[in-house]
Amino acid sequence: SDLPPAAGLSSSSALIIAIFLALRDLNNLANHPAYLQNIQTIEDLSGYLGCNENGQTFGTLAGDKGVGTFGGSQDHTAILCCKPNNLSQYAFCPVRYEATVPWPKNTVLAIGVSGVVAEKTGAAMELYNSASKRTAAIVNTWQNGTGRKEATVAAALATSPKAYGELRQIIADMSEESPEFAKLRLADRLDQFRTESEEIIPQSAEAIRSGKLDLLGKLVDRSQANAEKLLLNQVPETITLCRIARDLGAHAASAFGAGFGGAVWALLPETGAEAFLAKWSDRYRKQFPALKSSFLITRPGPAAQRV
């Protein structure tokens, strides 16, 4: 691959998927009873391959230690389920298709790789896993506070219109009792999750569908701000890339991936894209000259396929 390594571009997930697809076909795994029992759709396969990395059990297929990161199956779903010139909207735990949105006409994606390596090993692993651990702590708090058994934050919030307020109060009460619990900033993580999942994503899809790219830009700005202030997974370099892109006239710009480095995408008109890229890279490199940053232009492409 010519993708920059450890840049938040899902190269490790792509490698795992490519190896699995080859081994599956070579060994006729798709007709194995265990495969047929657990993997019936492409969405099932996406969830299963996510578990290959994080080590969780999938259906009757027992998990193992994985690679040590508590990631989900978003990358795997994008790689296996995406459609050319479209945006695909999915929900997770389990993977569920929601909608397809046509890519805005006459636009492209510019990608700015910050040069801050988004490693998931060593000391960086704890940072990477922190968001997942905070989510798990929210679920445990919900279960302990209500006696219910919902296994995800989304499932807990879906139980009733009052669930968010109830969960917010349980977290507040626990934070008052325990300074160590308060340090987890679970209320911030809950607010970020709820806003992103229930407001920003569906509203962004509708903004793209209706051609309201100015509105999309405001929604993505809000998402990026929440990543910085609530999710706590951004670094000065990715924040700067977003700011420069918006200053240069990008319709929208956001960091993506697990954070703590990696890359930023910017949506912009196809006309003048190369000039935008030159200005974007020049301004960024003047601020961070020591980093090996890189920039490219792309569009939504096809899913993984046999060549």
mmCIF file of C-alpha atoms in Angstrom:
data_model
loop_
_atom_site.group_PDB
_atom_site.id
_atom_site.type_symbol
_atom_site.label_atom_id
_atom_site.label_comp_id
_atom_site.label_asym_id
_atom_site.label_seq_id
_atom_site.Cartn_x
_atom_site.Cartn_y
_atom_site.Cartn_z
ATOM 1 C CA SER A 1 0.000 0.000 0.000
ATOM 2 C CA ASP A 2 1.056 3.593 -0.522
ATOM 3 C CA LEU A 3 -0.946 4.765 2.508
ATOM 4 C CA PRO A 4 1.113 6.415 5.261
ATOM 5 C CA PRO A 5 1.422 3.910 8.148
ATOM 6 C CA ALA A 6 -0.156 4.615 11.540
ATOM 7 C CA ALA A 7 -2.007 7.616 10.087
ATOM 8 C CA GLY A 8 -5.523 6.715 11.181
ATOM 9 C CA LEU A 9 -6.375 5.491 7.674
ATOM 10 C CA SER A 10 -7.335 1.945 8.739
ATOM 11 C CA SER A 11 -4.397 0.290 7.007
ATOM 12 C CA SER A 12 -4.113 -2.369 9.732
ATOM 13 C CA SER A 13 -7.802 -3.241 9.456
ATOM 14 C CA ALA A 14 -7.500 -3.368 5.673
ATOM 15 C CA LEU A 15 -4.602 -5.813 6.010
ATOM 16 C CA ILE A 16 -6.545 -8.071 8.380
ATOM 17 C CA ILE A 17 -9.568 -8.048 6.057
ATOM 18 C CA ALA A 18 -7.482 -8.788 2.957
ATOM 19 C CA ILE A 19 -5.778 -11.732 4.662
ATOM 20 C CA PHE A 20 -9.067 -13.104 5.976
ATOM 21 C CA LEU A 21 -10.850 -12.873 2.610
ATOM 22 C CA ALA A 22 -8.003 -14.763 0.936
ATOM 23 C CA LEU A 23 -7.947 -17.457 3.625
ATOM 24 C CA ARG A 24 -11.731 -17.737 3.577
ATOM 25 C CA ASP A 25 -11.839 -18.354 -0.157
ATOM 26 C CA LEU A 26 -8.812 -20.661 -0.179
ATOM 27 C CA ASN A 27 -10.265 -22.847 2.587
ATOM 28 C CA ASN A 28 -13.949 -22.574 1.625
ATOM 29 C CA LEU A 29 -14.733 -21.178 5.082
ATOM 30 C CA ALA A 30 -17.992 -19.647 3.886
ATOM 31 C CA ASN A 31 -19.474 -23.156 3.848
ATOM 32 C CA HIS A 32 -18.139 -24.176 7.251
ATOM 33 C CA PRO A 33 -20.980 -24.814 9.762
ATOM 34 C CA ALA A 34 -19.548 -22.312 12.285
ATOM 35 C CA TYR A 35 -19.326 -19.638 9.597
ATOM 36 C CA LEU A 36 -22.863 -20.302 8.377
ATOM 37 C CA GLN A 37 -24.174 -20.166 11.942
ATOM 38 C CA ASN A 38 -22.564 -16.830 12.816
ATOM 39 C CA ILE A 39 -21.930 -14.917 9.591
ATOM 40 C CA GLN A 40 -24.931 -14.580 7.314
ATOM 41 C CA THR A 41 -24.547 -11.032 5.978
ATOM 42 C CA ILE A 42 -21.723 -8.670 5.044
ATOM 43 C CA GLU A 43 -22.591 -6.701 8.184
ATOM 44 C CA ASP A 44 -22.065 -9.860 10.269
ATOM 45 C CA LEU A 45 -18.669 -10.296 8.640
ATOM 46 C CA SER A 46 -17.756 -6.701 9.476
ATOM 47 C CA GLY A 47 -18.606 -7.249 13.129
ATOM 48 C CA TYR A 48 -16.733 -10.552 13.223
ATOM 49 C CA LEU A 49 -13.560 -9.096 11.742
ATOM 50 C CA GLY A 50 -13.725 -6.253 14.256
ATOM 51 C CA CYS A 51 -13.664 -8.945 16.932
ATOM 52 C CA ASN A 52 -10.594 -10.459 15.250
ATOM 53 C CA GLU A 53 -8.769 -7.291 16.283
ATOM 54 C CA ASN A 54 -10.304 -6.514 19.674
ATOM 55 C CA GLY A 55 -10.459 -10.130 20.846
ATOM 56 C CA GLN A 56 -14.152 -10.147 21.755
ATOM 57 C CA THR A 57 -16.382 -13.164 21.250
ATOM 58 C CA PHE A 58 -18.671 -13.065 18.204
ATOM 59 C CA GLY A 59 -21.738 -15.277 18.436
ATOM 60 C CA THR A 60 -20.520 -18.797 19.188
ATOM 61 C CA LEU A 61 -16.999 -17.960 17.985
ATOM 62 C CA ALA A 62 -14.897 -17.547 21.121
ATOM 63 C CA GLY A 63 -12.655 -14.520 21.413
ATOM 64 C CA ASP A 64 -9.034 -14.268 22.462
ATOM 65 C CA LYS A 65 -6.781 -11.455 23.635
ATOM 66 C CA GLY A 66 -6.793 -9.693 20.232
ATOM 67 C CA VAL A 67 -4.220 -6.994 19.582
ATOM 68 C CA GLY A 68 -4.839 -5.204 22.888
ATOM 69 C CA THR A 69 -7.003 -2.357 21.603
ATOM 70 C CA PHE A 70 -10.678 -1.971 22.473
ATOM 71 C CA GLY A 71 -11.790 -0.824 19.050
ATOM 72 C CA GLY A 72 -15.075 -1.498 17.303
ATOM 73 C CA SER A 73 -15.992 -2.549 13.776
ATOM 74 C CA GLN A 74 -16.446 0.858 12.119
ATOM 75 C CA ASP A 75 -13.327 0.550 9.948
ATOM 76 C CA HIS A 76 -14.216 -2.985 8.932
ATOM 77 C CA THR A 77 -17.755 -1.969 8.004
ATOM 78 C CA ALA A 78 -16.476 0.902 5.870
ATOM 79 C CA ILE A 79 -13.995 -1.353 4.075
ATOM 80 C CA LEU A 80 -16.490 -4.157 3.403
ATOM 81 C CA CYS A 81 -19.803 -2.323 2.950
ATOM 82 C CA CYS A 82 -19.040 1.034 1.322
ATOM 83 C CA LYS A 83 -20.341 1.990 -2.126
ATOM 84 C CA PRO A 84 -18.632 4.146 -4.759
ATOM 85 C CA ASN A 85 -19.750 7.787 -4.794
ATOM 86 C CA ASN A 86 -21.999 7.294 -1.775
ATOM 87 C CA LEU A 87 -21.851 7.734 1.974
ATOM 88 C CA SER A 88 -23.069 4.773 4.008
ATOM 89 C CA GLN A 89 -24.604 5.247 7.441
ATOM 90 C CA TYR A 90 -24.393 2.374 9.924
ATOM 91 C CA ALA A 91 -25.164 1.742 13.570
ATOM 92 C CA PHE A 92 -23.022 -0.607 15.642
ATOM 93 C CA CYS A 93 -23.087 -3.281 18.360
ATOM 94 C CA PRO A 94 -24.242 -5.077 16.275
ATOM 95 C CA VAL A 95 -23.515 -3.631 12.824
ATOM 96 C CA ARG A 96 -26.781 -2.390 11.297
ATOM 97 C CA TYR A 97 -27.339 -0.616 7.984
ATOM 98 C CA GLU A 98 -29.272 2.654 8.284
ATOM 99 C CA ALA A 99 -29.030 4.698 5.089
ATOM 100 C CA THR A 100 -27.134 5.532 1.905
ATOM 101 C CA VAL A 101 -26.543 9.172 0.999
ATOM 102 C CA PRO A 102 -25.320 10.188 -2.495
ATOM 103 C CA TRP A 103 -21.952 11.919 -2.452
ATOM 104 C CA PRO A 104 -22.343 15.694 -3.054
ATOM 105 C CA LYS A 105 -21.856 16.514 -6.726
ATOM 106 C CA ASN A 106 -18.672 18.243 -7.850
ATOM 107 C CA THR A 107 -16.907 17.738 -4.517
ATOM 108 C CA VAL A 108 -13.855 15.778 -3.391
ATOM 109 C CA LEU A 109 -12.220 14.772 -0.145
ATOM 110 C CA ALA A 110 -8.846 16.206 0.737
ATOM 111 C CA ILE A 111 -6.921 14.201 3.325
ATOM 112 C CA GLY A 112 -4.249 15.788 5.484
ATOM 113 C CA VAL A 113 -2.035 13.315 7.356
ATOM 114 C CA SER A 114 -0.709 15.219 10.355
ATOM 115 C CA GLY A 115 2.553 13.329 10.732
ATOM 116 C CA VAL A 116 1.711 12.563 14.362
ATOM 117 C CA VAL A 117 1.856 8.789 14.373
ATOM 118 C CA ALA A 118 -1.439 7.285 15.565
ATOM 119 C CA GLU A 119 0.176 4.245 17.130
ATOM 120 C CA LYS A 120 -1.934 1.740 19.071
ATOM 121 C CA THR A 121 0.905 0.039 20.887
ATOM 122 C CA GLY A 122 2.883 0.681 24.052
ATOM 123 C CA ALA A 123 1.959 3.786 26.026
ATOM 124 C CA ALA A 124 -0.342 4.983 23.241
ATOM 125 C CA MET A 125 -2.598 1.964 23.715
ATOM 126 C CA GLU A 126 -3.907 3.269 27.029
ATOM 127 C CA LEU A 127 -4.877 6.597 25.447
ATOM 128 C CA TYR A 128 -6.542 4.810 22.561
ATOM 129 C CA ASN A 129 -8.498 2.546 24.890
ATOM 130 C CA SER A 130 -9.594 5.320 27.235
ATOM 131 C CA ALA A 131 -12.685 6.289 25.227
ATOM 132 C CA SER A 132 -13.850 2.663 25.123
ATOM 133 C CA LYS A 133 -13.197 2.229 28.833
ATOM 134 C CA ARG A 134 -15.207 5.335 29.638
ATOM 135 C CA THR A 135 -18.093 3.986 27.566
ATOM 136 C CA ALA A 136 -17.907 0.644 29.381
ATOM 137 C CA ALA A 137 -17.924 2.506 32.701
ATOM 138 C CA ILE A 138 -21.097 4.350 31.651
ATOM 139 C CA VAL A 139 -22.786 1.033 30.876
ATOM 140 C CA ASN A 140 -21.715 -0.404 34.242
ATOM 141 C CA THR A 141 -23.014 2.709 35.999
ATOM 142 C CA TRP A 142 -26.349 2.362 34.215
ATOM 143 C CA GLN A 143 -26.668 -1.308 35.090
ATOM 144 C CA ASN A 144 -25.719 -0.783 38.731
ATOM 145 C CA GLY A 145 -27.942 2.271 39.113
ATOM 146 C CA THR A 146 -31.044 0.858 37.446
ATOM 147 C CA GLY A 147 -30.713 -2.907 37.746
ATOM 148 C CA ARG A 148 -31.234 -3.187 33.990
ATOM 149 C CA LYS A 149 -29.109 -5.271 31.594
ATOM 150 C CA GLU A 150 -28.577 -3.098 28.500
ATOM 151 C CA ALA A 151 -25.051 -3.785 27.224
ATOM 152 C CA THR A 152 -24.365 -0.550 25.320
ATOM 153 C CA VAL A 153 -24.869 3.170 25.873
ATOM 154 C CA ALA A 154 -27.108 3.330 22.799
ATOM 155 C CA ALA A 155 -29.316 0.536 24.136
ATOM 156 C CA ALA A 156 -29.569 2.266 27.520
ATOM 157 C CA LEU A 157 -30.570 5.597 25.968
ATOM 158 C CA ALA A 158 -33.152 3.847 23.786
ATOM 159 C CA THR A 159 -35.079 2.434 26.737
ATOM 160 C CA SER A 160 -37.129 5.610 27.250
ATOM 161 C CA PRO A 161 -37.127 9.368 26.537
ATOM 162 C CA LYS A 162 -36.121 9.903 30.169
ATOM 163 C CA ALA A 163 -33.149 7.521 30.068
ATOM 164 C CA TYR A 164 -30.567 10.197 29.239
ATOM 165 C CA GLY A 165 -31.595 12.390 32.162
ATOM 166 C CA GLU A 166 -31.709 9.405 34.482
ATOM 167 C CA LEU A 167 -28.255 8.216 33.443
ATOM 168 C CA ARG A 168 -26.855 11.743 33.691
ATOM 169 C CA GLN A 169 -28.163 11.972 37.271
ATOM 170 C CA ILE A 170 -26.726 8.595 38.247
ATOM 171 C CA ILE A 171 -23.311 9.717 36.964
ATOM 172 C CA ALA A 172 -23.602 13.040 38.824
ATOM 173 C CA ASP A 173 -24.469 11.284 42.084
ATOM 174 C CA MET A 174 -21.577 8.859 41.706
ATOM 175 C CA SER A 175 -19.164 11.693 40.919
ATOM 176 C CA GLU A 176 -20.145 13.484 44.130
ATOM 177 C CA GLU A 177 -19.448 10.346 46.143
ATOM 178 C CA SER A 178 -16.108 9.461 44.545
ATOM 179 C CA PRO A 179 -13.397 11.899 43.360
ATOM 180 C CA GLU A 180 -11.758 9.042 41.448
ATOM 181 C CA PHE A 181 -15.018 8.340 39.631
ATOM 182 C CA ALA A 182 -15.371 12.031 38.775
ATOM 183 C CA LYS A 183 -11.961 11.974 37.082
ATOM 184 C CA LEU A 184 -13.354 9.609 34.467
ATOM 185 C CA ARG A 185 -15.465 12.483 33.086
ATOM 186 C CA LEU A 186 -18.241 10.060 32.187
ATOM 187 C CA ALA A 187 -20.799 12.849 31.785
ATOM 188 C CA ASP A 188 -18.632 14.398 29.051
ATOM 189 C CA ARG A 189 -18.301 11.054 27.281
ATOM 190 C CA LEU A 190 -22.054 10.454 27.529
ATOM 191 C CA ASP A 191 -22.848 13.911 26.146
ATOM 192 C CA GLN A 192 -20.412 13.451 23.267
ATOM 193 C CA PHE A 193 -21.860 10.038 22.408
ATOM 194 C CA ARG A 194 -25.469 11.162 22.529
ATOM 195 C CA THR A 195 -24.882 14.355 20.547
ATOM 196 C CA GLU A 196 -22.843 12.597 17.863
ATOM 197 C CA SER A 197 -25.132 9.579 17.452
ATOM 198 C CA GLU A 198 -28.580 11.111 17.877
ATOM 199 C CA GLU A 199 -28.094 14.630 16.508
ATOM 200 C CA ILE A 200 -24.996 15.303 14.427
ATOM 201 C CA ILE A 201 -24.903 12.143 12.309
ATOM 202 C CA PRO A 202 -28.574 12.051 11.244
ATOM 203 C CA GLN A 203 -28.662 15.824 10.720
ATOM 204 C CA SER A 204 -25.446 15.683 8.679
ATOM 205 C CA ALA A 205 -26.876 12.956 6.461
ATOM 206 C CA GLU A 206 -29.958 15.075 5.822
ATOM 207 C CA ALA A 207 -27.832 18.165 5.138
ATOM 208 C CA ILE A 208 -25.845 16.263 2.494
ATOM 209 C CA ARG A 209 -28.990 14.770 1.000
ATOM 210 C CA SER A 210 -30.554 18.208 0.632
ATOM 211 C CA GLY A 211 -27.369 19.919 -0.577
ATOM 212 C CA LYS A 212 -27.041 22.172 2.484
ATOM 213 C CA LEU A 213 -23.268 22.061 2.756
ATOM 214 C CA ASP A 214 -23.092 25.215 4.890
ATOM 215 C CA LEU A 215 -25.226 23.456 7.497
ATOM 216 C CA LEU A 216 -23.052 20.359 7.165
ATOM 217 C CA GLY A 217 -20.015 22.473 7.928
ATOM 218 C CA LYS A 218 -21.542 23.775 11.148
ATOM 219 C CA LEU A 219 -22.532 20.276 12.251
ATOM 220 C CA VAL A 220 -19.066 18.893 11.567
ATOM 221 C CA ASP A 221 -17.506 21.838 13.409
ATOM 222 C CA ARG A 222 -19.631 20.879 16.401
ATOM 223 C CA SER A 223 -18.520 17.265 16.133
ATOM 224 C CA GLN A 224 -14.868 18.283 15.990
ATOM 225 C CA ALA A 225 -15.259 20.620 18.968
ATOM 226 C CA ASN A 226 -16.823 17.809 20.997
ATOM 227 C CA ALA A 227 -13.951 15.497 20.062
ATOM 228 C CA GLU A 228 -11.541 18.112 21.382
ATOM 229 C CA LYS A 229 -13.368 19.064 24.575
ATOM 230 C CA LEU A 230 -15.394 15.968 25.525
ATOM 231 C CA LEU A 231 -13.932 12.910 23.818
ATOM 232 C CA LEU A 232 -10.406 14.195 24.531
ATOM 233 C CA ASN A 233 -8.723 12.387 21.640
ATOM 234 C CA GLN A 234 -7.373 15.318 19.625
ATOM 235 C CA VAL A 235 -3.866 16.777 19.439
ATOM 236 C CA PRO A 236 -2.764 20.308 18.415
ATOM 237 C CA GLU A 237 -1.766 19.104 14.959
ATOM 238 C CA THR A 238 -5.159 17.649 13.987
ATOM 239 C CA ILE A 239 -6.924 20.648 15.506
ATOM 240 C CA THR A 240 -4.735 22.958 13.414
ATOM 241 C CA LEU A 241 -5.390 20.991 10.219
ATOM 242 C CA CYS A 242 -9.145 21.400 10.737
ATOM 243 C CA ARG A 243 -8.881 25.116 11.428
ATOM 244 C CA ILE A 244 -6.709 25.778 8.371
ATOM 245 C CA ALA A 245 -9.018 23.776 6.097
ATOM 246 C CA ARG A 246 -12.040 25.759 7.211
ATOM 247 C CA ASP A 247 -10.139 29.051 6.880
ATOM 248 C CA LEU A 248 -9.294 28.095 3.302
ATOM 249 C CA GLY A 249 -12.967 27.560 2.458
ATOM 250 C CA ALA A 250 -13.557 23.827 2.915
ATOM 251 C CA HIS A 251 -17.260 23.003 3.251
ATOM 252 C CA ALA A 252 -16.432 20.883 6.315
ATOM 253 C CA ALA A 253 -13.373 19.413 8.008
ATOM 254 C CA SER A 254 -12.825 16.955 10.824
ATOM 255 C CA ALA A 255 -10.258 14.637 12.301
ATOM 256 C CA PHE A 256 -11.189 10.967 12.015
ATOM 257 C CA GLY A 257 -10.132 7.602 13.320
ATOM 258 C CA ALA A 258 -9.238 6.872 16.921
ATOM 259 C CA GLY A 259 -7.483 10.191 17.448
ATOM 260 C CA PHE A 260 -4.240 11.066 19.274
ATOM 261 C CA GLY A 261 -2.702 11.870 15.910
ATOM 262 C CA GLY A 262 -3.580 10.600 12.467
ATOM 263 C CA ALA A 263 -5.390 12.521 9.772
ATOM 264 C CA VAL A 264 -8.098 15.052 8.908
ATOM 265 C CA TRP A 265 -10.575 15.078 6.031
ATOM 266 C CA ALA A 266 -11.875 18.185 4.295
ATOM 267 C CA LEU A 267 -14.835 18.348 1.905
ATOM 268 C CA LEU A 268 -14.276 20.886 -0.868
ATOM 269 C CA PRO A 269 -15.273 21.787 -4.411
ATOM 270 C CA GLU A 270 -13.607 19.707 -7.104
ATOM 271 C CA THR A 271 -12.660 22.871 -8.973
ATOM 272 C CA GLY A 272 -9.585 24.316 -7.343
ATOM 273 C CA ALA A 273 -8.900 21.227 -5.231
ATOM 274 C CA GLU A 274 -5.215 21.028 -6.135
ATOM 275 C CA ALA A 275 -4.709 24.690 -5.256
ATOM 276 C CA PHE A 276 -6.485 24.120 -1.936
ATOM 277 C CA LEU A 277 -4.230 21.153 -1.205
ATOM 278 C CA ALA A 278 -1.102 23.186 -1.894
ATOM 279 C CA LYS A 279 -2.202 26.012 0.417
ATOM 280 C CA TRP A 280 -3.362 23.597 3.119
ATOM 281 C CA SER A 281 -0.104 21.692 3.157
ATOM 282 C CA ASP A 282 2.018 24.858 2.989
ATOM 283 C CA ARG A 283 0.316 26.558 5.934
ATOM 284 C CA TYR A 284 0.399 23.413 8.046
ATOM 285 C CA ARG A 285 4.055 22.641 7.332
ATOM 286 C CA LYS A 286 5.056 26.150 8.296
ATOM 287 C CA GLN A 287 3.596 25.546 11.747
ATOM 288 C CA PHE A 288 4.894 21.961 12.099
ATOM 289 C CA PRO A 289 7.995 21.738 9.899
ATOM 290 C CA ALA A 290 9.527 18.767 11.725
ATOM 291 C CA LEU A 291 6.616 16.421 10.990
ATOM 292 C CA LYS A 292 6.417 14.157 7.951
ATOM 293 C CA SER A 293 2.955 15.220 6.866
ATOM 294 C CA SER A 294 1.336 14.244 3.580
ATOM 295 C CA PHE A 295 -1.728 15.329 1.620
ATOM 296 C CA LEU A 296 -3.917 13.730 -1.025
ATOM 297 C CA ILE A 297 -7.268 14.029 -2.802
ATOM 298 C CA THR A 298 -9.738 11.163 -3.036
ATOM 299 C CA ARG A 299 -13.417 10.216 -3.370
ATOM 300 C CA PRO A 300 -15.625 7.491 -1.879
ATOM 301 C CA GLY A 301 -14.516 4.278 -3.527
ATOM 302 C CA PRO A 302 -15.696 0.672 -3.767
ATOM 303 C CA ALA A 303 -15.645 -1.912 -1.000
ATOM 304 C CA ALA A 304 -13.044 -4.672 -0.681
ATOM 305 C CA GLN A 305 -13.293 -6.954 -3.682
ATOM 306 C CA ARG A 306 -11.600 -9.854 -5.381
ATOM 307 C CA VAL A 307 -9.287 -8.826 -8.246
#
